[in-house]
Every structure is written in C-alpha cells, then in structure tokens.
XYZ file of C-alpha atoms in Angstrom:
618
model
C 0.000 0.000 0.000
C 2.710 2.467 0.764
C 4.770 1.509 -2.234
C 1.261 2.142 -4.107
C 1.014 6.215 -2.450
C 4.489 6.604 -3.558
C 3.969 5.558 -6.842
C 0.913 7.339 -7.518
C 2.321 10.439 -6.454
C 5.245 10.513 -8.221
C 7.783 11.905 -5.523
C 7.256 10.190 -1.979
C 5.562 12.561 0.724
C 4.933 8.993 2.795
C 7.611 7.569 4.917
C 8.184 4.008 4.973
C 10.076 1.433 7.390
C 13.245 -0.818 5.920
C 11.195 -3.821 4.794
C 9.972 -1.155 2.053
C 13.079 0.635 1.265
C 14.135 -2.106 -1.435
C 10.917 -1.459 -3.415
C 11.269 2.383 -3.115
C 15.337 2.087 -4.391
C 14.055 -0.126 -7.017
C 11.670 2.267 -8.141
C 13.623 5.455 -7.728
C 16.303 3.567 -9.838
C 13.689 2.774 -12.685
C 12.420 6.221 -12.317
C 15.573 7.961 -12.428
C 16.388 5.768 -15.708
C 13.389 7.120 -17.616
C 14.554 10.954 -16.575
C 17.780 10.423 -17.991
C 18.025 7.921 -20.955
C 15.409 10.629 -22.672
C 18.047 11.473 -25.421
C 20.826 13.716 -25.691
C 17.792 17.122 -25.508
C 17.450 16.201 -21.540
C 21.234 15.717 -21.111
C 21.558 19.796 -22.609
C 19.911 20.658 -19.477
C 21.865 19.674 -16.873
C 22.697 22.973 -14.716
C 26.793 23.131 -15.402
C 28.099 24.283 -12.110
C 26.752 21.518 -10.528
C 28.035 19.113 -13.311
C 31.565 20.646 -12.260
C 30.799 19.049 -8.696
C 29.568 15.640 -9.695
C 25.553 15.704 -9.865
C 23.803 15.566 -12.481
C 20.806 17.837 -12.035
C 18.905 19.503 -14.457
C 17.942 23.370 -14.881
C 14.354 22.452 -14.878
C 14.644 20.319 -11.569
C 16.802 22.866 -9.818
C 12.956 24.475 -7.913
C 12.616 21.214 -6.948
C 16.086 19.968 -5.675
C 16.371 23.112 -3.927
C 12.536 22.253 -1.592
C 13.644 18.322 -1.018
C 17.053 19.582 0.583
C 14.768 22.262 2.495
C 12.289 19.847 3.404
C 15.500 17.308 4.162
C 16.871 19.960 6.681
C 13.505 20.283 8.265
C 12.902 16.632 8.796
C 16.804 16.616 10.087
C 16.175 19.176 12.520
C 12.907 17.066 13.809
C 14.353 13.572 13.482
C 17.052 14.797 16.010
C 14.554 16.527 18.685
C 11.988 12.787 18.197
C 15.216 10.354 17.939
C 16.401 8.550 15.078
C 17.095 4.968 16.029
C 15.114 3.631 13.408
C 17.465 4.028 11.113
C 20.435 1.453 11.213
C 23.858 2.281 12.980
C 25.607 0.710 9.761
C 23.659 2.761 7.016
C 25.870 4.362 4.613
C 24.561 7.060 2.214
C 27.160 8.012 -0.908
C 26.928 10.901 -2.947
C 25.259 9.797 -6.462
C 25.364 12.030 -9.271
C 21.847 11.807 -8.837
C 21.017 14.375 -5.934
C 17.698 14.921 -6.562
C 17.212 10.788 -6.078
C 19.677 10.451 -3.041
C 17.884 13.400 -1.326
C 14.468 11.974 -1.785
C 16.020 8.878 -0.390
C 17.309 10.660 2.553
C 13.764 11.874 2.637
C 12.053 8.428 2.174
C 14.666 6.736 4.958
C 14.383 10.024 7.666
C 10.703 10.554 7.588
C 9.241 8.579 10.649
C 7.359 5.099 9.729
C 4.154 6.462 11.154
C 4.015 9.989 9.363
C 2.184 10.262 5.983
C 1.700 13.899 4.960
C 0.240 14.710 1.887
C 0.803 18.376 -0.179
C 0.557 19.710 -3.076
C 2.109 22.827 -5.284
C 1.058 24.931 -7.858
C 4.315 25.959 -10.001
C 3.710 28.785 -12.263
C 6.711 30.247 -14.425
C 7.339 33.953 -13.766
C 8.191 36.484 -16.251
C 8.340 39.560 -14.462
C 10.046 42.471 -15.414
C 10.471 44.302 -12.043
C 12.392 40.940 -10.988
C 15.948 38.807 -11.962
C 14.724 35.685 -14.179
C 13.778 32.859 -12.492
C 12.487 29.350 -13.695
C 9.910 28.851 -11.825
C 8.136 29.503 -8.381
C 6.410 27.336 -5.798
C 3.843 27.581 -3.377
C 3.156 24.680 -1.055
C 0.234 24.829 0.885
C -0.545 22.072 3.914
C -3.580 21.101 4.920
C -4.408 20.041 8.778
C -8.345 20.974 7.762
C -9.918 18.796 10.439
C -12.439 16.191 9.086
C -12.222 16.701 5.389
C -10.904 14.935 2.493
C -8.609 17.074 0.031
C -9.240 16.506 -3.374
C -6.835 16.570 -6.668
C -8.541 19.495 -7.627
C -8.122 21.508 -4.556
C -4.184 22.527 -5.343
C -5.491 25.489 -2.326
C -7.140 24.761 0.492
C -6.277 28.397 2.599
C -9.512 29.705 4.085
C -7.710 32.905 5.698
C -9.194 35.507 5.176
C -6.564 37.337 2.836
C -5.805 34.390 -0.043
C -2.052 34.041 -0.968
C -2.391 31.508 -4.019
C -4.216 33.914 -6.435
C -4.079 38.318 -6.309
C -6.609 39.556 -8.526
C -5.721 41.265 -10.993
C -4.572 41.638 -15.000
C -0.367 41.289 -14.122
C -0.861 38.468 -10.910
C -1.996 34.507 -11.174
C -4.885 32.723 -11.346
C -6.384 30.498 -9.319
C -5.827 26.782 -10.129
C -9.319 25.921 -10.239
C -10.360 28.770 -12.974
C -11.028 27.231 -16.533
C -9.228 28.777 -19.503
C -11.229 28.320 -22.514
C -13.486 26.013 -20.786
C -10.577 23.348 -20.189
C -9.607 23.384 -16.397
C -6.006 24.550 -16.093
C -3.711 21.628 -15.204
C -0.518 22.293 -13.161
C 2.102 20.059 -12.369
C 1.630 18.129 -8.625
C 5.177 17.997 -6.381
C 4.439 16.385 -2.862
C 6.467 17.710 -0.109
C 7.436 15.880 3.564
C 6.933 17.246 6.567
C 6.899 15.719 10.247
C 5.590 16.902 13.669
C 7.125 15.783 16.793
C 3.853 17.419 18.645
C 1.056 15.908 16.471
C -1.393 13.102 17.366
C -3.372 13.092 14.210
C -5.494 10.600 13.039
C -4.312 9.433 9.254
C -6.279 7.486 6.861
C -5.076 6.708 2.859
C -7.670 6.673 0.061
C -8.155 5.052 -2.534
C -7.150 7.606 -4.994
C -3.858 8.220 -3.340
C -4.323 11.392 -1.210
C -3.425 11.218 2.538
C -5.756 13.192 5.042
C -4.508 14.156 8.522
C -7.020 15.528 10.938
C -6.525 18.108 13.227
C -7.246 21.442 14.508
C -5.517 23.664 13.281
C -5.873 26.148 10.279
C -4.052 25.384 6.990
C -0.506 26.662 6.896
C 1.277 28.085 3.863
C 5.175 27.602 3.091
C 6.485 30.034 0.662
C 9.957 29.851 -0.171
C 12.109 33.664 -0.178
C 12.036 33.408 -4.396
C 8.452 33.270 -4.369
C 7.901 35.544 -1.859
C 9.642 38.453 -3.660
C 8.157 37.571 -6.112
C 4.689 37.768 -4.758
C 5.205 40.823 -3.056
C 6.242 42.763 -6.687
C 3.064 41.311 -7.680
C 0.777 42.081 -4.490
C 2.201 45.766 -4.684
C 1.268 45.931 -8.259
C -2.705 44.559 -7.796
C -2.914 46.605 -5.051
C -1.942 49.949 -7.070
C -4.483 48.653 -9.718
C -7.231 48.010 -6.902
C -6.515 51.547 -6.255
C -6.561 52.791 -10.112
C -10.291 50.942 -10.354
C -11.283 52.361 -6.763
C -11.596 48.702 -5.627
C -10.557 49.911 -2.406
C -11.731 47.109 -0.627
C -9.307 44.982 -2.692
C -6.513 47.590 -2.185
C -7.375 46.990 1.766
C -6.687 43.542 1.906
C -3.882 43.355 -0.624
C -1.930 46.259 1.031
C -2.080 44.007 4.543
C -0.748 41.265 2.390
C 1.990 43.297 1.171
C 3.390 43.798 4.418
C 3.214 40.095 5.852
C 5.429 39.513 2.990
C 7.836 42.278 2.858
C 8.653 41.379 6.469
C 9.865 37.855 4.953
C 12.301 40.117 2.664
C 15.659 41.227 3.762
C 17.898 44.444 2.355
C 16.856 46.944 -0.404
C 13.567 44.486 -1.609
C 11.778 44.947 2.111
C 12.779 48.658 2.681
C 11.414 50.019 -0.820
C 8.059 47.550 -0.365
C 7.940 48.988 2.686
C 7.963 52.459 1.723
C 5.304 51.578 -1.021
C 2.608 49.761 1.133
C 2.811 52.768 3.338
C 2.050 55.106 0.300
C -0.922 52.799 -0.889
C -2.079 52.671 2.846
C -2.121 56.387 3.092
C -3.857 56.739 -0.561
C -6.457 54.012 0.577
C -6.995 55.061 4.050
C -6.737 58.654 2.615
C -3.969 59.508 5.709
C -2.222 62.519 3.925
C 1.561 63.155 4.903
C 1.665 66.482 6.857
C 3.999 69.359 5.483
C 4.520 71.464 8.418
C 8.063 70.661 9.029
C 8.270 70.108 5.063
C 11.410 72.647 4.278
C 13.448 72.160 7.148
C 13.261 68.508 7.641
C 13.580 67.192 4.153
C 17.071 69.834 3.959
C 17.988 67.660 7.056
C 17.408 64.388 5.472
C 18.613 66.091 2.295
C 22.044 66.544 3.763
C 22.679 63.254 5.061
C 22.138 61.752 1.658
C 24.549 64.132 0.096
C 27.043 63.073 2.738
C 25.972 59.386 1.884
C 25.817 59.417 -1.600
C 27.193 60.286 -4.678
C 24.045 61.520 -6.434
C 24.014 64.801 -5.289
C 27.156 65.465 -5.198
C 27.351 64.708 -8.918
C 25.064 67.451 -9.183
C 26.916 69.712 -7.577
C 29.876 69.245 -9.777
C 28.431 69.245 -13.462
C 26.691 72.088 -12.663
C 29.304 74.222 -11.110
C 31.800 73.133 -13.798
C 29.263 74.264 -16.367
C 28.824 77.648 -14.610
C 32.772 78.210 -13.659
C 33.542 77.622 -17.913
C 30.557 79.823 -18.675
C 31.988 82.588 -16.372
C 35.532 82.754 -18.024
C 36.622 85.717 -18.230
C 34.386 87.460 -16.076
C 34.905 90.476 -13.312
C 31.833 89.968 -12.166
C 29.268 87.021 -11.765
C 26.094 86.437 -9.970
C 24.708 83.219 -9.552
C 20.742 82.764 -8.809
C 19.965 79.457 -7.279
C 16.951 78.365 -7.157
C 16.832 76.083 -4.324
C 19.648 77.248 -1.748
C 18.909 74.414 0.996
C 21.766 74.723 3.175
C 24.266 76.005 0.708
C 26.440 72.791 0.385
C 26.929 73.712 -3.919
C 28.833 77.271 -3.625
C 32.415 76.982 -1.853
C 33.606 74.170 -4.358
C 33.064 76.808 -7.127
C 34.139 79.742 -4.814
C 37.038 77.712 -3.662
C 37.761 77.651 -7.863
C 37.165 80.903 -8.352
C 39.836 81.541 -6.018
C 41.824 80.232 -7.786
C 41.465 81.415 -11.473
C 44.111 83.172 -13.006
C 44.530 86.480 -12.444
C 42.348 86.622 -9.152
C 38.940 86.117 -8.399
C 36.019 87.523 -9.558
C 33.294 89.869 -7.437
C 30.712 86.917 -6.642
C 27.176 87.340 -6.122
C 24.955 84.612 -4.870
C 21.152 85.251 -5.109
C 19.753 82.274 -2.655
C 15.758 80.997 -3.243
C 14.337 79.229 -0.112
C 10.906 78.400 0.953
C 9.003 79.915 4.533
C 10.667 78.529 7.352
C 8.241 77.076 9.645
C 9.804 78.347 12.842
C 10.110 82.206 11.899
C 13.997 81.898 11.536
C 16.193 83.467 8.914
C 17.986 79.831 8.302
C 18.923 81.800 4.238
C 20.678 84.433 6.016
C 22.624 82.146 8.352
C 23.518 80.410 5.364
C 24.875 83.892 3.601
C 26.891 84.638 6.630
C 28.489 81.040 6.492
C 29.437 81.323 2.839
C 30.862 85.214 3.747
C 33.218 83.761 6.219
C 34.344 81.627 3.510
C 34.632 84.174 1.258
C 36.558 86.134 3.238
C 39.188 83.206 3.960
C 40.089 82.631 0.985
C 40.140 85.909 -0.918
C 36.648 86.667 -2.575
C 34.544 89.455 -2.878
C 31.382 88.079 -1.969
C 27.617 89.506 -1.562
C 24.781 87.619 -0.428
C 20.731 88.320 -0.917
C 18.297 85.166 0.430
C 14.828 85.284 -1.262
C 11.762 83.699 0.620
C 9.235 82.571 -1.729
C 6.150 79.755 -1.732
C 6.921 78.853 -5.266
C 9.230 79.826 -7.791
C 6.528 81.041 -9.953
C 5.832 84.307 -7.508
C 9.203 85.418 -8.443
C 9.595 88.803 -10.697
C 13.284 88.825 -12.264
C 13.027 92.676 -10.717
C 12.777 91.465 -7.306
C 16.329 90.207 -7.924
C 18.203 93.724 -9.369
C 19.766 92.212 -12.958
C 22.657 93.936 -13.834
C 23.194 94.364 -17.256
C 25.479 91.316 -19.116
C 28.346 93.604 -20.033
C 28.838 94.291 -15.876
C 27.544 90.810 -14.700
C 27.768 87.503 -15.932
C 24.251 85.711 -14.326
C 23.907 81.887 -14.178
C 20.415 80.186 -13.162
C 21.037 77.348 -11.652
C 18.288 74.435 -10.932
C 19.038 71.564 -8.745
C 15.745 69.052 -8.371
C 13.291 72.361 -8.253
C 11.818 72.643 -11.516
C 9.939 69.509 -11.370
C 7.716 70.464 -8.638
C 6.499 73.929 -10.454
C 4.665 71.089 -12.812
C 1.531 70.777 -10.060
C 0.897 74.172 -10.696
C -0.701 75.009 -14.180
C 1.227 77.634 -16.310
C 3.841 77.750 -13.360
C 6.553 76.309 -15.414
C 6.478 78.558 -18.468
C 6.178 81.673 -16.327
C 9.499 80.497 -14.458
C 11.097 79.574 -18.178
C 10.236 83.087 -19.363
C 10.928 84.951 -16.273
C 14.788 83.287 -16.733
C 15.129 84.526 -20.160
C 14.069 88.170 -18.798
C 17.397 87.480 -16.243
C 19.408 86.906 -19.851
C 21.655 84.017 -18.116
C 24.512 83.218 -19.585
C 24.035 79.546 -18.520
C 21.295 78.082 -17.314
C 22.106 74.611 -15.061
C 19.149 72.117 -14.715
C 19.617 69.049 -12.428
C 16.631 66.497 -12.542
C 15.714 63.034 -11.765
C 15.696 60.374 -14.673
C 11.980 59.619 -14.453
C 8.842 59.922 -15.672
C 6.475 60.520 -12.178
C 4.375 62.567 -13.911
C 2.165 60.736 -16.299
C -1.737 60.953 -15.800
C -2.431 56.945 -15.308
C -1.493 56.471 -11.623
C -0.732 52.561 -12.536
C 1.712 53.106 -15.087
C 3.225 56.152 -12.804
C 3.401 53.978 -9.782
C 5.203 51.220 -12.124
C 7.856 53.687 -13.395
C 8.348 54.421 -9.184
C 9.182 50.662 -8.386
C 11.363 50.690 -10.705
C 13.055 53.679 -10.010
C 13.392 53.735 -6.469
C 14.196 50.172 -6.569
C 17.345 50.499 -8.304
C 17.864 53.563 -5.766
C 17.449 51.786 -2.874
C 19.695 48.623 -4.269
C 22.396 51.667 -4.600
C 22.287 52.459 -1.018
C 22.777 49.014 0.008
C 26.104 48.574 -2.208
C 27.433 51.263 -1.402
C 31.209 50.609 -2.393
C 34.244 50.778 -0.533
C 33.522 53.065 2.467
C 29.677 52.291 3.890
C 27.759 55.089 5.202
C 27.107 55.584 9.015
C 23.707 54.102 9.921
C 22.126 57.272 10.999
C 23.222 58.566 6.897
C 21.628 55.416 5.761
C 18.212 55.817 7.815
C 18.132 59.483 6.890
C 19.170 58.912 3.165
C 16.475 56.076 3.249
C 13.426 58.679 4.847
C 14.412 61.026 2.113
C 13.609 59.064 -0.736
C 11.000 57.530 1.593
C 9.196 61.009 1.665
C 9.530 61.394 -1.970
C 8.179 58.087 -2.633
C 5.051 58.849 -0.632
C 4.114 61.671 -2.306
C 4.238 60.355 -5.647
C 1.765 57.507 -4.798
C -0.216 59.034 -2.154
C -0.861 62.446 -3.002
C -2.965 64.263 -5.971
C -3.918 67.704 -7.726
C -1.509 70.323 -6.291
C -0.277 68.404 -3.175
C 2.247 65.874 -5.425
C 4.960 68.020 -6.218
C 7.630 65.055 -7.199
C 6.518 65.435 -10.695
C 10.128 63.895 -12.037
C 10.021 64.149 -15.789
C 12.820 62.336 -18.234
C 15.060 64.274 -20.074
C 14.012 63.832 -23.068
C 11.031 65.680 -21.585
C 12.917 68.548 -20.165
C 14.482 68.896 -24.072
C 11.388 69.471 -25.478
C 10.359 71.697 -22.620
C 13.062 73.884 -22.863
C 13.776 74.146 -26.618
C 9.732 75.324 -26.572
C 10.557 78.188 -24.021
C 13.732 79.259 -26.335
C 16.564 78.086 -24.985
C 19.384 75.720 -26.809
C 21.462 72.753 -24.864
C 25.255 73.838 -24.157
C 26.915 70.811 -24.520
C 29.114 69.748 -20.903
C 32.301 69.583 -21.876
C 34.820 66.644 -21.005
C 35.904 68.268 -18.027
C 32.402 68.491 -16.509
C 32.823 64.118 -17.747
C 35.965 63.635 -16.003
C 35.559 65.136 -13.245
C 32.100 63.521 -12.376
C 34.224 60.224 -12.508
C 36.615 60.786 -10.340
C 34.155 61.873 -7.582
C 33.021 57.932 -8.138
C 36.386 56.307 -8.186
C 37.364 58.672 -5.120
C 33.756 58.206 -3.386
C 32.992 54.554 -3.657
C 35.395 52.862 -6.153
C 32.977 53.232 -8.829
C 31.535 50.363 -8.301
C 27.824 50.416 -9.588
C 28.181 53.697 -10.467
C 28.228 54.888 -14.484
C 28.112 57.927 -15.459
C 26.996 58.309 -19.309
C 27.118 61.134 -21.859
C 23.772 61.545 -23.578
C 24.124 64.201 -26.505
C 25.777 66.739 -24.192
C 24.138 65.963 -21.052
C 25.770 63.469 -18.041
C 23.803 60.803 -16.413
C 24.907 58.807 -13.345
C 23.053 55.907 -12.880
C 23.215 52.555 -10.632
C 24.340 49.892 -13.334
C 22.541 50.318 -16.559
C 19.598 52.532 -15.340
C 20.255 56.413 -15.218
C 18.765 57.916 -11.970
C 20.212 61.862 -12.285
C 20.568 64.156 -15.405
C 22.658 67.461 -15.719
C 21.935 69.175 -18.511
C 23.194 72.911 -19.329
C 20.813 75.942 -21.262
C 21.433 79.243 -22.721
C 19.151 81.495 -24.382
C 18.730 81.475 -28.551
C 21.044 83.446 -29.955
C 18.698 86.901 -31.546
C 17.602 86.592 -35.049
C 19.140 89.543 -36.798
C 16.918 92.664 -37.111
C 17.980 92.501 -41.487
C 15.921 89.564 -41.735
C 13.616 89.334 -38.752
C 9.961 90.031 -39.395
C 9.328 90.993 -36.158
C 7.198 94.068 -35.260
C 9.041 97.197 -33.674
C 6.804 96.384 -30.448
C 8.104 93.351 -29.779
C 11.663 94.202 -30.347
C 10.721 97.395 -27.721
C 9.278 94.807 -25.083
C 12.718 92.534 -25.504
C 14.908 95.981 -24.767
C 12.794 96.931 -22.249
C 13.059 93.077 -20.572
C-alpha cells in the first residue's frame, strides 16, 4: 500500500520502514532511468556548475532539488529533537550524481514510519520584469483541515481571510481551479514531507492516493524567499491597480498582504516595499503626509544623503563646472539658485574661483528658499556662512536670500539684474523645476521669467523619471522601478559604507519622496520627475538651446566615483551633451546645461518694432 502512495504520487511525501526501502530504491532507480536515458535534448539541461561538482541535475529540476534539501533539513532538525534509532547504525549514504534521487532517499529513509503527509504545489513560471529571471516559483500549501478529504482538484485549500495563491488582478496569477477556454487549467503536482514531533493526528489513505490528517488547526502556507519576492512585486502591483479601479476594498486587503510579505524580505527588496505599502495605505486610508516641518526637515534628510551618496554630489559638480567655464573671463558674476537648501553647492566653485588666473572675480549669490516654519532666517545664516568663507580665501562676496512659496511668484526685478556687459548671471536648478509642474502655467512663467534674467548659462539638475504621467498605474510602475534600483544603490554602497544614521536618513528622504508620488494628488504631489528627453522638449519650446558639458564636466564627475565609492555600480553616461549617473545600466540623475537662442538679426527678422521694444525693455 505504501509503495502504491508513492507511486501514484510521483515523488514520496509517505515515509516508509526498511522492509519497504528495497521497493522504493528499485523504483527510484527505474524512475531515475526514464529521466535520464530521454536522449541527448534532456542531457543539454543539466545545470553546469553543478556538473563541475559531480551531480547531475537539471535546470528544470533545480525548484525542486532546492525544496527536497529544504524539506530534508527540516525533517533533520525534527528527526534529532523525536530520535532517530530507526534508522540502522551501519547505514551508509554516498553521494550519487543523482542528488535529486539520493535526497528523496534521505527523505524516504528520515521521515518517521508512522508519518504520511500529503501536499501539493502549484508551479507557475514567472516572467516579471520588475524581478531577476527565475524558472519557476512554488507555493506549497498544507492542509491540517480537520475532518475533510482534500481533493486533486483543490491545489489550495487556505480559508484565511486574505488568499495568498491567487491576487486579482490583470499582471498576478490565477487560481488553479479557474477554466481557460473552458478546459480546467492543469498544473504540475510535487508532494512535499513534513513531520511533527507534537502531532497526534489521526491518518487514513484513500483510494485515490491522497493522505488526510485531521486536526485542529488552520491550513498553513510555506512560501519559499524566491516566491515571496516575487509575490510581493506582484501584491504591490494589484494593489496599485485596486486603487486605479477604486476597488478599495481589494486595495485593503492586498496592502495588509503586502506587508506580511515584505517582512519575509531582507535588504533593499523589504525597505522600498515597505515604503510603497505605506504610500498605498495612506492613498487608501486617505492619511495625507503632513507638510509642516516640510522645508526644514527634508534639507535635514537632504544633507545626510549628500554626505551618503554620490548623487548629489554629482550634481553639484556638473553644474558648477558648467557655470565656472561659462563665467571665463568674467569680473563679475552672480549666480541665482533656485533652491539654496543649506548652501552645500557654492564653496567648491568659490574655492575655484579663487583660484582662477589672475584673481577672483566679485561673486554674487542670489539664494531661493521656501518659509521657514519656525520664523527663523535659516537663508541668512547660510549667507553669513558662505561670507566667512569668502573672506578666507580671498573673494569678494555679496549675499541676498529670497523667501518665496513657489518659484513662480518670483519677478526677475525682485532680484536687481545687472546688465550682461557688468555681470555675468547663471540660473542654476538643482531638483526644483519639477515640482512647479503641479501648478498650471507655473513652469512657463518660471522659463520666461529666466530669459528676462538673460543668463549666460542656465544649469538644470533632474531626476531620470517619468512621475508625472496621468495613469497612476503606469506612474506607480515607473516608481518601483526607479526607487528600486535607488534603494539597491544604497545598500552597495562601495568601498567606504555610510554611518547608519546617513543610511536611515538617506532612506526617509527618498522615503518622503516616494510617498508623495503615490499618495498624493492635484496640487499636493509636487515630485513630478520628468525624463530628459522631456525637459528637451520643454526647454527648446521656451527658447533656450542645450550647451553641450564639456569633457571636463565628464571627467571630473568620474573621479568623484572612483574617489567616493570605487565606482563600483556607479556609471556615469554622456547623452548628446548631457551626463547621467546611474546605478548599473539605469540612469537615476541628469545634468543638462541651457542658454538662451542666440537673436535673429533685425535685417531679416519680421518681427514688429513692439516686440523688439518689449525685448529691450526686458
């Protein structure tokens, strides 16, 4: 009878004493013929590496070797707690090329004469884009349903409230027992041993092969760390679709799903779920984020990730070497900056200035900050840091700090333009200009009040994203992937790891950032990250041309990488005049460098005299 359950299930879940362990190496031998004398297509399979080592296994099998030697560790770990004298003192076990047969063996000879467990596993192949390729994925469920008979048909048998085996939804599975085209979907059966030192459950074998084991105790599900990444990229995906089609009682019960199994994650995979189940909680739940301590906090957290990480101190550089080759030659130069913070881009290029032949030039800094919350003056404190610096090393310095909601309530007046022959003036833009998009109209006022400054450069810094589309599924796809590759920077971080208090800061600013792209709405998401492909179009509409970064701005941006974490990871790519650094082969940052169109001349311009009047008078 027990040689009969074995061989109508294909891979032993049953246990079985010595007087049966003849019949079960007889038939593992005859079954492990048939796998292998299929014909030189099979023997292409066989996973390499492990060929190198002597077993023959092959790259189909490699899901399944990989649960018997889990389920043979298990059963180890039990077998020593109950005893194991029933096996013999003077058993030998080799290592056969076969390890997929000598570990069900182990199996077969370990698992306790009185234990028959019976389970069952749907695989499904996954082809995931968000994920590494992977053969295949299982997830075993087994059932201690008390007083009930499992059936071949019932692959699940999880009556919890939340079901793991199928997430609704267009990019997730279905259930096993849903008919495609009116033919019932088969999937292939693996049964998988497991023992209980604790349990006294009744056990009965049917006739069609199944075993049932009664007992109290609601059905458990074993999901291996593949799957459950795997899951998770696929519960966090149903659930933003739920959310898309207002099934928000669907989004409910996915987004408690999503973080059960981001807490079975470990590294960059549970932190960014993480950070996206508490978006979709706050969307769902409709549990805003609260700005008050908006500007100052986030130029805390702000700081630690420039002192973490090389992103923005790429920034930094491209866009001061842009501005220090555009002001060659200069007495004179005034730089506007659009988002001050805490000043951390000006003494590098002061600190050049310095040091430009001939002396330095009179430098200007026009700083653009938003309300404190507390009443303080924190852009004048800045100024007076940056004039101490001046005066150390040598530079004629003046400050002016500019408090102002948005950039768009800013009048190039307000900021006393000298005229190009005495100044030079350089705008410069580092991760501002995206959030002027929740406004409408904001953006092109800003572009035009620029041209009214008549730069001489113009420096934009953005992300490499598109956050800003108008279908929230396909925007909060573009965000996995974009903070995922983020957040696998920060954990491989090169040669000199941040401190842990940079990392957990680093990690709640993107955290922040992430939130409002997926929470918020209408004017309240501001992280409106456009490509730059996007920002091209943008800015060639408003008049202005791309100044191509020259190879110093390229050169220098890798040596802050080789100096900062050995490069490793790290790329930074030219992309028709304009430097990306990105995390392997995905861009995450973009420099790119502006000046105004050169004047058509007045012989062949059709212009009217009016508008010529209105550009002298700008």
């Amino acid at each position: 009878m027990k040689r009969n359950l074995r061989g109508s299930c294909g891979r032993g879940g049953g246990g079985g004493g010595k007087g049966d362990d003849e019949g079960s190496s007889s038939m593992g031998a005859s079954v492990k013929g048939k796998m292998w004398d299929d014909g030189p297509q099979q023997d292409a399979g066989v996973d390499e590496l492990l060929a190198v080592l002597g077993y023959n296994v092959r790259s189909s099998d490699m899901v399944d070797v990989a649960q018997k030697l889990e389920q043979l560790e298990m059963v180890i770990c039990s077998a020593q707690e109950d005893g194991i004298s029933h096996l013999s003192s003077g058993t030998v076990h080799y290592n056969p090329s076969d390890l997929s047969g000598w570990v069900q063996s182990m199996l077969t000879e370990l698992n306790p004469p009185s234990s028959v467990f019976a389970s069952s596993s749907l695989q499904t192949p996954i082809d995931d884009p968000l994920l590494a390729p992977a053969e295949s994925s299982t997830v075993t469920t087994i059932d201690f349903s008390s007083s009930r008979q499992p059936s071949q048909s019932q692959i699940y048998n999880d009556d919890s409230e939340y079901d793991l085996s199928a997430i609704p939804g267009v990019s997730v599975y279905r259930r096993p027992d849903q008919q495609v085209d009116g033919v019932e979907e088969k999937s292939s059966k693996r049964m998988k041993t497991a023992s209980s030192s604790s349990s006294s459950s009744s056990q009965q074998v049917h006739g069609n092969g199944l075993a049932s084991v009664s007992e109290s105790t609601r059905p458990v599900v074993v999901v291996d760390s593949q799957e459950t990444g795997v899951r998770l990229v696929h519960a966090l995906m149903a659930c933003a679709e739920a959310v898309q089609q207002d099934n928000m009682k669907l989004a409910d019960a996915l987004v408690k799903h999503i973080g059960v199994l981001a807490a079975a994650q470990a590294g960059a995979m549970r932190k960014v779920a993480t950070y996206f189940a508490e978006a979709l909680a706050r969307r769902i739940y409709r549990i805003y984020p609260q700005d008050s301590l908006e500007s100052s906090y986030s130029d805390i957290l702000q700081m630690h990730f420039y002192e973490a990480y090389p992103y923005l101190k790429f920034a930094h550089f491209t866009a001061n070497q842009a501005i220090l080759e555009a002001f060659a030659g200069a007495n004179r130069v005034h730089v506007i900056d659009f988002g001050l913070k805490q000043g951390m881009q000006w003494p590098a290029l002061m600190q050049a200035l310095a040091l430009r032949p001939g002396g330095p030039p009179a430098f200007r800094l026009t700083g653009i900050g938003p309300p404190p919350p507390d009443n303080t003056d924190a852009l004048q404190q800045v100024g007076w840091r940056l004039a101490r610096l001046a005066e150390t090393i040598g530079v004629e310095f003046e400050f002016r700090g500019f408090v102002a909601n948005s950039l768009a309530d800013l009048e190039p007046s307000m900021l006393q333009i000298r005229p190009p022959e005495v100044e030079a003036v350089a705008v410069n833009s580092v991760l501002e200009l995206h959030r002027l998009l929740a406004r409408p109209g904001a953006i092109e006022k800003v572009l035009s009040s620029i041209k009214a400054m008549r730069p001489k450069i113009v420096t934009v810094v953005e992300q490499e994203a598109n956050h800003n589309g108008p279908v929230f599924l396909e925007r909060f796809t573009e965000a996995l992937h974009y903070y995922s590759n983020l957040f696998d920077s920060l954990e491989g971080c090169g040669v000199s790891p941040p401190s842990s208090q940079d990392l957990m800061m680093s990690e709640m600013y993107l955290g922040r950032q992430i939130c409002n792209v997926v929470a918020c709405e209408g004017a309240e998401r501001v992280e409106r990250h456009e490509t730059l492909n996007q920002w091209r179009s943008r800015m060639g509409t408003a008049g202005f041309e791309p100044v191509h970064l020259g190879s110093n701005a390229f050169r220098q941006a890798s040596m802050l990488l080789a100096l900062f974490a050995g490069g490793d990871g790290y790329r930074v790519e030219e992309n028709n005049g304009c430097l990306m650094l990105g995390w392997h082969t995905r861009p995450l940052i973009a420099t790119s460098a502006w000046q105004i169109n050169p004047p058509i001349s007045t012989s062949t311009s059709s212009h009217s005299p009016s508008s010529a009047m209105t550009h002298t008078t700008l």
